[in-house]
Structure formats: C-alpha cells, structure tokens
PDB file of C-alpha atoms in Angstrom:
ATOM      1  CA  MET F 117      75.422 105.276  95.462  1.00 68.00           C
ATOM      2  CA  ILE F 118      77.790 102.313  95.357  1.00 76.00           C
ATOM      3  CA  ASP F 119      80.635 102.498  92.872  1.00 80.00           C
ATOM      4  CA  PRO F 120      80.077  99.652  90.371  1.00 86.00           C
ATOM      5  CA  ARG F 121      83.831  99.431  89.807  1.00 92.00           C
ATOM      6  CA  LEU F 122      84.280  98.652  93.489  1.00 93.00           C
ATOM      7  CA  GLU F 123      81.648  95.929  93.263  1.00 94.00           C
ATOM      8  CA  ASP F 124      83.391  94.519  90.181  1.00 96.00           C
ATOM      9  CA  HIS F 125      86.673  94.562  92.076  1.00 96.00           C
ATOM     10  CA  ALA F 126      85.103  92.579  94.936  1.00 96.00           C
ATOM     11  CA  VAL F 127      83.733  89.978  92.527  1.00 96.00           C
ATOM     12  CA  GLY F 128      87.110  89.720  90.818  1.00 97.00           C
ATOM     13  CA  LEU F 129      88.805  89.149  94.156  1.00 98.00           C
ATOM     14  CA  GLU F 130      86.308  86.426  95.017  1.00 98.00           C
ATOM     15  CA  LEU F 131      86.988  84.671  91.711  1.00 98.00           C
ATOM     16  CA  GLN F 132      90.739  84.871  92.238  1.00 98.00           C
ATOM     17  CA  ILE F 133      90.376  83.431  95.740  1.00 98.00           C
ATOM     18  CA  VAL F 134      88.331  80.491  94.467  1.00 98.00           C
ATOM     19  CA  GLU F 135      90.915  79.797  91.763  1.00 98.00           C
ATOM     20  CA  LEU F 136      93.785  79.899  94.259  1.00 98.00           C
ATOM     21  CA  GLU F 137      91.914  77.590  96.648  1.00 98.00           C
ATOM     22  CA  GLU F 138      91.413  75.081  93.825  1.00 98.00           C
ATOM     23  CA  ARG F 139      95.075  75.317  92.825  1.00 98.00           C
ATOM     24  CA  CYS F 140      96.066  74.847  96.451  1.00 98.00           C
ATOM     25  CA  GLN F 141      93.958  71.699  96.755  1.00 98.00           C
ATOM     26  CA  ARG F 142      95.431  70.274  93.541  1.00 98.00           C
ATOM     27  CA  ALA F 143      98.941  71.017  94.771  1.00 98.00           C
ATOM     28  CA  VAL F 144      98.256  69.201  98.052  1.00 98.00           C
ATOM     29  CA  VAL F 145      96.882  66.164  96.218  1.00 98.00           C
ATOM     30  CA  GLN F 146      99.922  66.158  93.947  1.00 98.00           C
ATOM     31  CA  GLY F 147     102.315  66.420  96.886  1.00 98.00           C
ATOM     32  CA  ARG F 148     103.510  69.940  96.048  1.00 98.00           C
ATOM     33  CA  GLN F 149     103.301  71.411  99.536  1.00 98.00           C
ATOM     34  CA  GLN F 150     105.492  74.442  98.785  1.00 98.00           C
ATOM     35  CA  ASP F 151     103.170  75.435  95.952  1.00 98.00           C
ATOM     36  CA  ALA F 152     100.131  74.817  98.168  1.00 98.00           C
ATOM     37  CA  ASP F 153     101.602  77.064 100.851  1.00 98.00           C
ATOM     38  CA  ARG F 154     102.305  79.800  98.306  1.00 98.00           C
ATOM     39  CA  PHE F 155      98.764  79.608  96.909  1.00 98.00           C
ATOM     40  CA  GLU F 156      97.337  79.795 100.432  1.00 98.00           C
ATOM     41  CA  ARG F 157      99.418  82.889 101.241  1.00 98.00           C
ATOM     42  CA  GLU F 158      98.250  84.555  98.021  1.00 98.00           C
ATOM     43  CA  ALA F 159      94.625  83.692  98.802  1.00 98.00           C
ATOM     44  CA  GLU F 160      94.968  85.076 102.335  1.00 98.00           C
ATOM     45  CA  SER F 161      96.322  88.325 100.945  1.00 98.00           C
ATOM     46  CA  LEU F 162      93.341  88.561  98.610  1.00 98.00           C
ATOM     47  CA  ARG F 163      90.942  87.792 101.478  1.00 98.00           C
ATOM     48  CA  THR F 164      92.413  90.739 103.370  1.00 98.00           C
ATOM     49  CA  GLU F 165      91.931  92.967 100.333  1.00 97.00           C
ATOM     50  CA  LEU F 166      88.383  91.673  99.914  1.00 97.00           C
ATOM     51  CA  ALA F 167      87.601  92.532 103.546  1.00 97.00           C
ATOM     52  CA  SER F 168      88.865  96.078 102.989  1.00 96.00           C
ATOM     53  CA  THR F 169      86.805  96.347  99.819  1.00 95.00           C
ATOM     54  CA  ALA F 170      83.720  95.084 101.640  1.00 94.00           C
ATOM     55  CA  GLU F 171      84.203  97.743 104.308  1.00 94.00           C
ATOM     56  CA  LEU F 172      84.320 100.423 101.613  1.00 91.00           C
ATOM     57  CA  LEU F 173      81.161  99.046 100.028  1.00 90.00           C
ATOM     58  CA  ALA F 174      79.382  99.025 103.385  1.00 89.00           C
ATOM     59  CA  SER F 175      80.169 102.650 104.148  1.00 85.00           C
TER      60      SER F 175
END
C-alpha cells in the first residue's frame, strides 16, 4: 500500500515548483535576473526531490 504521506509530499513539492516557476517568470519580466536564477535553482532542487519521491512511490 502506498503511504498517503508520501503522496501528499509529492503534491506539496509540485505546488512549490509551480509557485517558484511563477516567481521566476515575474522576476524575469521585472528585470530581476539574480532572483530569477535563485528561484530556478530552488525549483530544480525540488524537481530532484520530486523525482526521488516518485521513485519511492513507484516501488
């Protein structure tokens, strides 16, 4: 049986990634490239964590 907490964690990561992508886009539009780069790095870190979580869910 799949751990519902693990599923909740995956959904939470997805929501955080979407938020960071939106913040990144706003930063680019506003000319804040350093902030955009930081948001992208944070989102990439979360994508890595999401991939690990997905592997756990699949096993």
